[in-house]
PDB file of C-alpha atoms in Angstrom:
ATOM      1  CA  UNK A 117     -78.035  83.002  60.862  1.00 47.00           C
ATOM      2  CA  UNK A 118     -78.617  85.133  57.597  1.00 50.00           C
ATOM      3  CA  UNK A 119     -81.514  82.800  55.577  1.00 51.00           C
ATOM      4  CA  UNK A 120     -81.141  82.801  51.939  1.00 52.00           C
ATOM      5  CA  UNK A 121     -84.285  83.608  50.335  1.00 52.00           C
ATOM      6  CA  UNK A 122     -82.946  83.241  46.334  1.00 50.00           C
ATOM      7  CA  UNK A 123     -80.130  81.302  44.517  1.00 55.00           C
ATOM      8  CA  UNK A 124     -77.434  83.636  44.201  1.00 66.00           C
ATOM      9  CA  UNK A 125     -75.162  83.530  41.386  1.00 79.00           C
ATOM     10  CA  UNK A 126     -73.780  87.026  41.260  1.00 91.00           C
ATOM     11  CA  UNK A 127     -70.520  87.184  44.188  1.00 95.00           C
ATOM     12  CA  UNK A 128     -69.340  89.211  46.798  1.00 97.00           C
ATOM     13  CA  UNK A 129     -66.110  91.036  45.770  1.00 98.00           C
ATOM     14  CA  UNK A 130     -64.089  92.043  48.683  1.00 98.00           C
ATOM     15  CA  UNK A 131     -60.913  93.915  48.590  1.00 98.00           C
ATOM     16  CA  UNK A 132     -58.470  92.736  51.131  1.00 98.00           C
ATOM     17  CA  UNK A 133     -54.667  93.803  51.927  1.00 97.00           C
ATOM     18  CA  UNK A 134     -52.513  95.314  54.259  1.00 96.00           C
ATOM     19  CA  UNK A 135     -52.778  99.142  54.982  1.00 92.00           C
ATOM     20  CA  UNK A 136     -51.114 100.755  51.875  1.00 91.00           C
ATOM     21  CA  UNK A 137     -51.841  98.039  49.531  1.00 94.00           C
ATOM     22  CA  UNK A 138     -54.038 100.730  47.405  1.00 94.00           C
ATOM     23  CA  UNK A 139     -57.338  99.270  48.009  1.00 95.00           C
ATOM     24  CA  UNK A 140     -59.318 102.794  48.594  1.00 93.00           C
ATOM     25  CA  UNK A 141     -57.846 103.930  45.216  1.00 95.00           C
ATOM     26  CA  UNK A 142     -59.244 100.217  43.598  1.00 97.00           C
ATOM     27  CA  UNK A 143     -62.242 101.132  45.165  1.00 98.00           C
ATOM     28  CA  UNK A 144     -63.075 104.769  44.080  1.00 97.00           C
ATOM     29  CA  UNK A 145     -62.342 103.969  40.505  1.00 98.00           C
ATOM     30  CA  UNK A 146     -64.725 100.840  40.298  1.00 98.00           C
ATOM     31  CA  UNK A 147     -67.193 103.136  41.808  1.00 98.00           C
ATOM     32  CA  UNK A 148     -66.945 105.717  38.729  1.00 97.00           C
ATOM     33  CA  UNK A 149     -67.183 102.597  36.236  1.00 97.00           C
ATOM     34  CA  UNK A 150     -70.478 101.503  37.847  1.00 97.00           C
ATOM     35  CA  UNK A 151     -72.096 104.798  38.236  1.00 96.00           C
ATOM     36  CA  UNK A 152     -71.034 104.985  33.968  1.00 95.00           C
ATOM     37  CA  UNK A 153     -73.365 101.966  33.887  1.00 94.00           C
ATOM     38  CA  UNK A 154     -70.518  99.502  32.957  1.00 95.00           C
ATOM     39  CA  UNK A 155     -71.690  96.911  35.812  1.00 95.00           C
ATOM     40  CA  UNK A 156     -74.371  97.052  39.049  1.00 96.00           C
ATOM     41  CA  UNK A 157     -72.796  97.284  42.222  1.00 97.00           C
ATOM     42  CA  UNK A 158     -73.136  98.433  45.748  1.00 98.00           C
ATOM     43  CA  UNK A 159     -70.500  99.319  47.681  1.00 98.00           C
ATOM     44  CA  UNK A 160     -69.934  98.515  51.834  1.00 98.00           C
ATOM     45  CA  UNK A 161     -67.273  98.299  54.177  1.00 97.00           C
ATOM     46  CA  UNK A 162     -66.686  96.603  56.891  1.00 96.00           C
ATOM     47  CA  UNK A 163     -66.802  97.277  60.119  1.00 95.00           C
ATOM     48  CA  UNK A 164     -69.704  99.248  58.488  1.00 96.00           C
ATOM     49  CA  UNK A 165     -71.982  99.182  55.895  1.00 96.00           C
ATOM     50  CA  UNK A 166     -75.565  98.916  57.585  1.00 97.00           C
ATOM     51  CA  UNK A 167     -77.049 100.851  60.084  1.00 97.00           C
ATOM     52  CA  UNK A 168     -76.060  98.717  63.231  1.00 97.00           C
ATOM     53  CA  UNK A 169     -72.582  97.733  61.378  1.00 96.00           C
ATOM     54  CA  UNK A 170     -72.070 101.716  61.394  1.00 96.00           C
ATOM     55  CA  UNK A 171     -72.394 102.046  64.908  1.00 95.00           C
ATOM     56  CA  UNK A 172     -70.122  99.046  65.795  1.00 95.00           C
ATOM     57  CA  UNK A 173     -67.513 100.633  63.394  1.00 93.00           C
ATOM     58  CA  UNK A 174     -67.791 104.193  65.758  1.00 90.00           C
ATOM     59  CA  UNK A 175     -67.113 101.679  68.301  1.00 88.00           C
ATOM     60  CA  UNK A 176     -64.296 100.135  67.200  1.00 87.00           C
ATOM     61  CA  UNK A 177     -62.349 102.562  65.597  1.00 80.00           C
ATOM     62  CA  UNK A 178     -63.241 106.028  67.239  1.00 70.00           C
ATOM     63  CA  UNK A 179     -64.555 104.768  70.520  1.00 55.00           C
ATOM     64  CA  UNK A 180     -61.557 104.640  73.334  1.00 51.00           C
ATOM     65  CA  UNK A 181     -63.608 102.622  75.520  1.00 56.00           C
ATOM     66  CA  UNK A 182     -63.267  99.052  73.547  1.00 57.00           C
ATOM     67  CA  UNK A 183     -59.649  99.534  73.424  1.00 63.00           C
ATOM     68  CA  UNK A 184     -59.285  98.168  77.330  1.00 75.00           C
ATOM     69  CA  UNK A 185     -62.120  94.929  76.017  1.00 81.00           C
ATOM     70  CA  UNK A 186     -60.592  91.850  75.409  1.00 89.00           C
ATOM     71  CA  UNK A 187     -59.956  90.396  72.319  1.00 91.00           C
ATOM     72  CA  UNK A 188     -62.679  87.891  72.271  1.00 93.00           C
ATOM     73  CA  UNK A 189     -65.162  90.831  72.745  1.00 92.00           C
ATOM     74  CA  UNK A 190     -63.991  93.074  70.131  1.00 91.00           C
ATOM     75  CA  UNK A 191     -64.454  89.939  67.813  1.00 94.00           C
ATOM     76  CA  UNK A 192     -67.493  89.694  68.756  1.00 95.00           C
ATOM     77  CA  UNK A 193     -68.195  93.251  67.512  1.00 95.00           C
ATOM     78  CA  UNK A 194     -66.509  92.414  64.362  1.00 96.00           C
ATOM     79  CA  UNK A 195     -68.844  89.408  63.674  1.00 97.00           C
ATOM     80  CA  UNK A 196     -72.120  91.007  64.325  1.00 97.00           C
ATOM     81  CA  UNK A 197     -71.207  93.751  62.294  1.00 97.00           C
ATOM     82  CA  UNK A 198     -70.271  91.403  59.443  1.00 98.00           C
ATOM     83  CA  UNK A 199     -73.823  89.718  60.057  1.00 97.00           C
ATOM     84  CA  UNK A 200     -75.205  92.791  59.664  1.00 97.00           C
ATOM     85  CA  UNK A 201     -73.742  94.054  56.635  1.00 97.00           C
ATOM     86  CA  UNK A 202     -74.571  90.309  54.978  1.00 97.00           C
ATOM     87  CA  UNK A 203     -78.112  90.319  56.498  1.00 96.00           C
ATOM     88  CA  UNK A 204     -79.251  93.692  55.859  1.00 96.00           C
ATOM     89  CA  UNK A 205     -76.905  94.963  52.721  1.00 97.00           C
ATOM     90  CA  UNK A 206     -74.969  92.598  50.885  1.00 97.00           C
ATOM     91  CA  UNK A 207     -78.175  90.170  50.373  1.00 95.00           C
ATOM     92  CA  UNK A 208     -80.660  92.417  49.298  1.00 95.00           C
ATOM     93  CA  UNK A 209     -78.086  93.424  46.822  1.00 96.00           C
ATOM     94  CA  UNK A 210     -77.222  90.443  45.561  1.00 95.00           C
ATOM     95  CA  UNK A 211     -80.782  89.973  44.810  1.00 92.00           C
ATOM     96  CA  UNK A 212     -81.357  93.133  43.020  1.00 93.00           C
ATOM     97  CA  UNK A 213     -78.859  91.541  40.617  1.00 93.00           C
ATOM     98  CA  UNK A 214     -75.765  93.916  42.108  1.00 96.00           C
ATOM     99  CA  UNK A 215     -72.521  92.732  42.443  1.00 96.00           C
ATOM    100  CA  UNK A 216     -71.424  93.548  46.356  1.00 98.00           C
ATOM    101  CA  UNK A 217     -67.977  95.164  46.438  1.00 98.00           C
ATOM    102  CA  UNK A 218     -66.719  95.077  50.242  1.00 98.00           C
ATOM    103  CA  UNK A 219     -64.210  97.715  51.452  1.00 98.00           C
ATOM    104  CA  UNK A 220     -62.712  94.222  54.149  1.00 98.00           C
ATOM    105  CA  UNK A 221     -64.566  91.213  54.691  1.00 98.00           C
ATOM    106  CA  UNK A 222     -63.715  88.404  57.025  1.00 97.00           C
ATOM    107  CA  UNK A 223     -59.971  87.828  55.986  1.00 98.00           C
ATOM    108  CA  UNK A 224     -59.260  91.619  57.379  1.00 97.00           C
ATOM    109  CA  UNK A 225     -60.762  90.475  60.913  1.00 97.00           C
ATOM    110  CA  UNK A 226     -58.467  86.876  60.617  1.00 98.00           C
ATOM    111  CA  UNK A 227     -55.365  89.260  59.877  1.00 97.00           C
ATOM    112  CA  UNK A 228     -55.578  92.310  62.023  1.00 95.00           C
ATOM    113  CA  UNK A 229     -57.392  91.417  65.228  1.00 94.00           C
ATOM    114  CA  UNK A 230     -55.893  87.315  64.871  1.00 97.00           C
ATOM    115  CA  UNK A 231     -52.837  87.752  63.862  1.00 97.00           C
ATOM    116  CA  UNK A 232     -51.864  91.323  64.080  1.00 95.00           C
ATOM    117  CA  UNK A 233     -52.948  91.600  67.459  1.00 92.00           C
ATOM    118  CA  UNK A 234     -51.740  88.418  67.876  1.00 94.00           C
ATOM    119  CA  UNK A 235     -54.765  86.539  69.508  1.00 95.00           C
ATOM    120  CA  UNK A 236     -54.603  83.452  67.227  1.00 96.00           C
ATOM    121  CA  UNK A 237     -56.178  81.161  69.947  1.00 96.00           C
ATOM    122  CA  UNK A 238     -59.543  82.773  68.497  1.00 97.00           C
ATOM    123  CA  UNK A 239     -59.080  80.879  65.608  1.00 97.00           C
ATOM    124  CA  UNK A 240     -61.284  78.023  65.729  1.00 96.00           C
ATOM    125  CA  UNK A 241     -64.562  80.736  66.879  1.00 96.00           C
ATOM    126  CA  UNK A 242     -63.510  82.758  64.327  1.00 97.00           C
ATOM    127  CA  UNK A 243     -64.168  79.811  61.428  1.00 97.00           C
ATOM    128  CA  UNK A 244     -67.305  79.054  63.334  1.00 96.00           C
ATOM    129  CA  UNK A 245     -68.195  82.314  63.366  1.00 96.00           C
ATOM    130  CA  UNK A 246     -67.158  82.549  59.444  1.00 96.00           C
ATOM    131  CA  UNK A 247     -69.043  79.358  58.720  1.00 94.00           C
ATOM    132  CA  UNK A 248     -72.617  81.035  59.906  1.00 95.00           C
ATOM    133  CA  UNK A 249     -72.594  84.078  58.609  1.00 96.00           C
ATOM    134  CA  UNK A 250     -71.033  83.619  55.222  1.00 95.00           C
ATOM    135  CA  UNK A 251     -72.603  79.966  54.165  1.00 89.00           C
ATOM    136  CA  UNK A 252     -73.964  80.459  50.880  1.00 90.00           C
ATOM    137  CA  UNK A 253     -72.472  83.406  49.478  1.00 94.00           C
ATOM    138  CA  UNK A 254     -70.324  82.916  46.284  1.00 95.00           C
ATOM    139  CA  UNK A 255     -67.311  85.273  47.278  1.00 96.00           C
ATOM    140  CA  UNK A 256     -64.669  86.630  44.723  1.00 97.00           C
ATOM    141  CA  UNK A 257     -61.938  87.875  47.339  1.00 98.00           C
ATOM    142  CA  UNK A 258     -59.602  90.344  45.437  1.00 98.00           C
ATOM    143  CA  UNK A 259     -55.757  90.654  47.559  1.00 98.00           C
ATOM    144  CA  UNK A 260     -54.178  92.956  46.807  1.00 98.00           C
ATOM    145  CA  UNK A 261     -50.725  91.593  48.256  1.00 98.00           C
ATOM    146  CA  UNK A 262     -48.086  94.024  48.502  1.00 97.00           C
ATOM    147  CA  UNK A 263     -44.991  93.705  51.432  1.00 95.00           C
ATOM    148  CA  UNK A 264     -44.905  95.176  54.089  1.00 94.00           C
ATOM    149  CA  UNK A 265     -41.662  97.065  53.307  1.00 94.00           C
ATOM    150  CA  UNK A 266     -43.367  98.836  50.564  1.00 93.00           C
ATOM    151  CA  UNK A 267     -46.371  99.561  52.065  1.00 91.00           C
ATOM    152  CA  UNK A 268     -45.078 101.071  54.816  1.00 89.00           C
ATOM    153  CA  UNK A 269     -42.946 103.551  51.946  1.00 89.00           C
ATOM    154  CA  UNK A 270     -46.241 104.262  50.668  1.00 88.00           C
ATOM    155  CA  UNK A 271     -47.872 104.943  53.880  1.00 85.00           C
ATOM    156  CA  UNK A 272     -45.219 107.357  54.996  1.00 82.00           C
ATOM    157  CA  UNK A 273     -46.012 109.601  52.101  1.00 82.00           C
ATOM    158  CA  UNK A 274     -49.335 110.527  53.086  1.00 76.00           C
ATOM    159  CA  UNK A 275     -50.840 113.613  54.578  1.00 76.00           C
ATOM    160  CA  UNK A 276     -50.222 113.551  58.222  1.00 72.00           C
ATOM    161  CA  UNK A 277     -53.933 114.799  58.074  1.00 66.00           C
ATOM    162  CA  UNK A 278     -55.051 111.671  56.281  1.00 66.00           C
ATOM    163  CA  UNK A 279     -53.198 108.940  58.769  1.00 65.00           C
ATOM    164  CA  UNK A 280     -54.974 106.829  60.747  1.00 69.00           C
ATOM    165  CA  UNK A 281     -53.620 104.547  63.743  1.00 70.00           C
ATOM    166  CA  UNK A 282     -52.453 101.665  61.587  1.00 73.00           C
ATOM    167  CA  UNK A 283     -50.098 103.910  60.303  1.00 72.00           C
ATOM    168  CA  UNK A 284     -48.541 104.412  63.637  1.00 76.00           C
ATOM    169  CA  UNK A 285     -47.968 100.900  64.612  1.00 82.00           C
ATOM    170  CA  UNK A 286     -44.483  99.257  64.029  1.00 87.00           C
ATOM    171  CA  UNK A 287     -43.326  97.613  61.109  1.00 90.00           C
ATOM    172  CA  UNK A 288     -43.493  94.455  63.250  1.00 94.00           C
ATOM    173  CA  UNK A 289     -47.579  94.712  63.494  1.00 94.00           C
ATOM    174  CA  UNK A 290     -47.946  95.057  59.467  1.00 94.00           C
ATOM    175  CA  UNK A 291     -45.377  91.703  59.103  1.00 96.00           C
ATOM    176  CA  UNK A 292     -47.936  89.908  61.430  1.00 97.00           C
ATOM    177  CA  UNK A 293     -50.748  91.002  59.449  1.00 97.00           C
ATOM    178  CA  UNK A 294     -49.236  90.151  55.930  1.00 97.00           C
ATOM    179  CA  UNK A 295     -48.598  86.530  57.501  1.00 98.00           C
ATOM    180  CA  UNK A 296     -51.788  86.297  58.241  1.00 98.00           C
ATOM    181  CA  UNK A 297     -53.192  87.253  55.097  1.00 98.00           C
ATOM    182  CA  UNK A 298     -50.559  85.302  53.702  1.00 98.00           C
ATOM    183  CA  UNK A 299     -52.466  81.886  55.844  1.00 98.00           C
ATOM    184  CA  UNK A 300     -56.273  82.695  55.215  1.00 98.00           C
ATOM    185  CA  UNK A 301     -55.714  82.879  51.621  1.00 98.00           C
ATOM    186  CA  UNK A 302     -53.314  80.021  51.475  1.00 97.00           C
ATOM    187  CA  UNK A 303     -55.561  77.584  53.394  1.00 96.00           C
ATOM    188  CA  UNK A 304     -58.878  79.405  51.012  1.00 95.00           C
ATOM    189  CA  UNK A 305     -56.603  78.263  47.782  1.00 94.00           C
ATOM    190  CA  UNK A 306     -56.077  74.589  49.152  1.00 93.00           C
ATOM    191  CA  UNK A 307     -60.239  73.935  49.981  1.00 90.00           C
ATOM    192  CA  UNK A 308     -60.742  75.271  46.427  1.00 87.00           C
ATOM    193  CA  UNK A 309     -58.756  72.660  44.877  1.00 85.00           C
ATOM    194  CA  UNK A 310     -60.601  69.953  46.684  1.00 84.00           C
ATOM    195  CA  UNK A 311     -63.748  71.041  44.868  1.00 83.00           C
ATOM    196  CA  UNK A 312     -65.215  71.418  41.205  1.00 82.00           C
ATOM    197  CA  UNK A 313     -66.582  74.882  41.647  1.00 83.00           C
ATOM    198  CA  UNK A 314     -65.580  76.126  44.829  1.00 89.00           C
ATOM    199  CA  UNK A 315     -67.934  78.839  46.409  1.00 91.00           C
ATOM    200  CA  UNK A 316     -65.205  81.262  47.989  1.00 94.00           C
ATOM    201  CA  UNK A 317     -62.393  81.727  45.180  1.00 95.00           C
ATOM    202  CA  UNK A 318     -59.161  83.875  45.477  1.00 97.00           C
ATOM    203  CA  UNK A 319     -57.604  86.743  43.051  1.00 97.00           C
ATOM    204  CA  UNK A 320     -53.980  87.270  43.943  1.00 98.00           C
ATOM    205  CA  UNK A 321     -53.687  90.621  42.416  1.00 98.00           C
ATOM    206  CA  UNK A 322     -49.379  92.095  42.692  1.00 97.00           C
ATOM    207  CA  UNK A 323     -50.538  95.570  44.130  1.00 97.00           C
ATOM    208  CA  UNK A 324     -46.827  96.785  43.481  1.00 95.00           C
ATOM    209  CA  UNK A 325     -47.120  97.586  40.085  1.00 96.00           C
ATOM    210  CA  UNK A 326     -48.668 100.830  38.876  1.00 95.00           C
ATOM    211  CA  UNK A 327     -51.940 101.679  39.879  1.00 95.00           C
ATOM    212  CA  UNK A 328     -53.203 101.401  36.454  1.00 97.00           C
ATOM    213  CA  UNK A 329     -51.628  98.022  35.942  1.00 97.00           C
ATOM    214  CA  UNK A 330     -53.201  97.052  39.687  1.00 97.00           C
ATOM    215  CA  UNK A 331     -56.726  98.738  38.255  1.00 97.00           C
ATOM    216  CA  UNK A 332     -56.690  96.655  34.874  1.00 97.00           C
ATOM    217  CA  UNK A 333     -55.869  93.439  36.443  1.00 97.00           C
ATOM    218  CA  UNK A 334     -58.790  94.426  38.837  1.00 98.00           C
ATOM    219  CA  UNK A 335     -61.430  95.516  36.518  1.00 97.00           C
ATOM    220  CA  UNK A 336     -60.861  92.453  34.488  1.00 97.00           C
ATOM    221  CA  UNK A 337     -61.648  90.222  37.424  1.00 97.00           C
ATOM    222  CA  UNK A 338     -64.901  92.667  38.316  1.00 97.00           C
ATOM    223  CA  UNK A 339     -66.076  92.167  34.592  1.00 96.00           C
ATOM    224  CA  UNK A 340     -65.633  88.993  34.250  1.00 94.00           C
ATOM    225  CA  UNK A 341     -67.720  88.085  37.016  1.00 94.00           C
ATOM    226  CA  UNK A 342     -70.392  90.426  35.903  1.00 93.00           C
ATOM    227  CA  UNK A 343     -70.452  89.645  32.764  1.00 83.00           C
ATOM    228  CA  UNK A 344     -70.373  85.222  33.384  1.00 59.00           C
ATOM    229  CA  UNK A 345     -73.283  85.632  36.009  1.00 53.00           C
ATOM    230  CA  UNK A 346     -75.854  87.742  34.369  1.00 44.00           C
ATOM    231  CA  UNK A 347     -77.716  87.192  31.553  1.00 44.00           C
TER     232      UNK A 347
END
């Protein structure tokens, strides 16, 4: 379990979605704003971000040989990544006063491997597994929710150099994963109501608008919680 050494104030930020939602584009142009000095941040990704998360991600998404594992052990690779990432990256950030900005967090694992890959009997782990590694961690989760229909437009107009496996799956796959998103953050908006300030918080952001009117709405949300947190 990741041991919290400081009271953190400043959050976690990850970007969640399906595949097409325009997260990577969010991303890049957050990164030019902080290196202009408008706000602290590191950037990660999950799988990813520290040294051991790195590896797990070769694992998982270049390696053939975890695609015959079951489900319960490629969650299992998914989690220790994530405990990784939080031990080893996102922490230390935090308390260098940075803002963490996550290419996935958690919800991505509950919507892809859960419900995309339709496994959902993982569920209760997966909150126990959520409940260890992420206790203590004010997280601002930024979806970017977008339908399936017009994601999968958007994903058809890429680069046939640039397309990854999600982009082959069937339509069906990205309507699982869109429910699911649709049921973390649903269930993550209910527990906040039941408290005063709620640690984990959810930003709906409607990622089919124009990408400047999805970056605005984003930036706002990213200054905000810069700005509120730090002296």
């Amino acid at each position: 379990m990741t041991q919290l050494t400081l009271p953190l104030t400043l959050p976690i930020i990850p970007f969640e979605g399906i595949d097409g939602c325009g997260k990577t584009t969010v991303i890049k142009r957050l990164q030019d704003d902080s290196n202009n000095g408008l706000f602290k941040a590191c950037f990660t990704r999950e799988p990813g971000g520290s040294v051991v998360g790195e590896k797990i991600r070769s694992l998982l998404l270049q390696d053939l040989d975890t695609e015959d594992e079951s489900p319960l052990t490629r969650l299992f690779l998914f989690m220790a990544s994530r405990s990784s990432n939080i031990d080893k990256v996102a922490q230390r950030a935090l308390q260098e006063g940075k803002i963490v900005i996550s290419d996935r967090l958690d919800a991505s694992t509950y919507a892809f491997q859960l419900w995309g890959g339709e496994c959902r009997e993982l569920e209760k782990f997966f909150y126990q597994s959520r409940n260890v590694i992420l206790s203590g961690f004010p997280i601002q989760y930024i979806y970017l929710r977008i339908t399936p229909e017009v994601a999968a437009l958007r994903r058809a107009k890429r680069p046939e150099s640039t397309q990854n496996f999600l982009d082959k799956l069937p339509i069906e796959f990205h309507q699982r994963v869109f429910e699911g998103y649709e049921e973390f953050f649903g269930r993550l908006q209910r527990q906040s109501t039941l408290v005063e300030n709620p640690l984990h918080v959810v930003h709906v952001v409607d990622a089919s608008v124009s990408e400047d009117e999805v970056y605005k709405q984003v930036k706002d949300i990213v200054l905000r919680a810069w700005g509120s947190q730090t002296p």
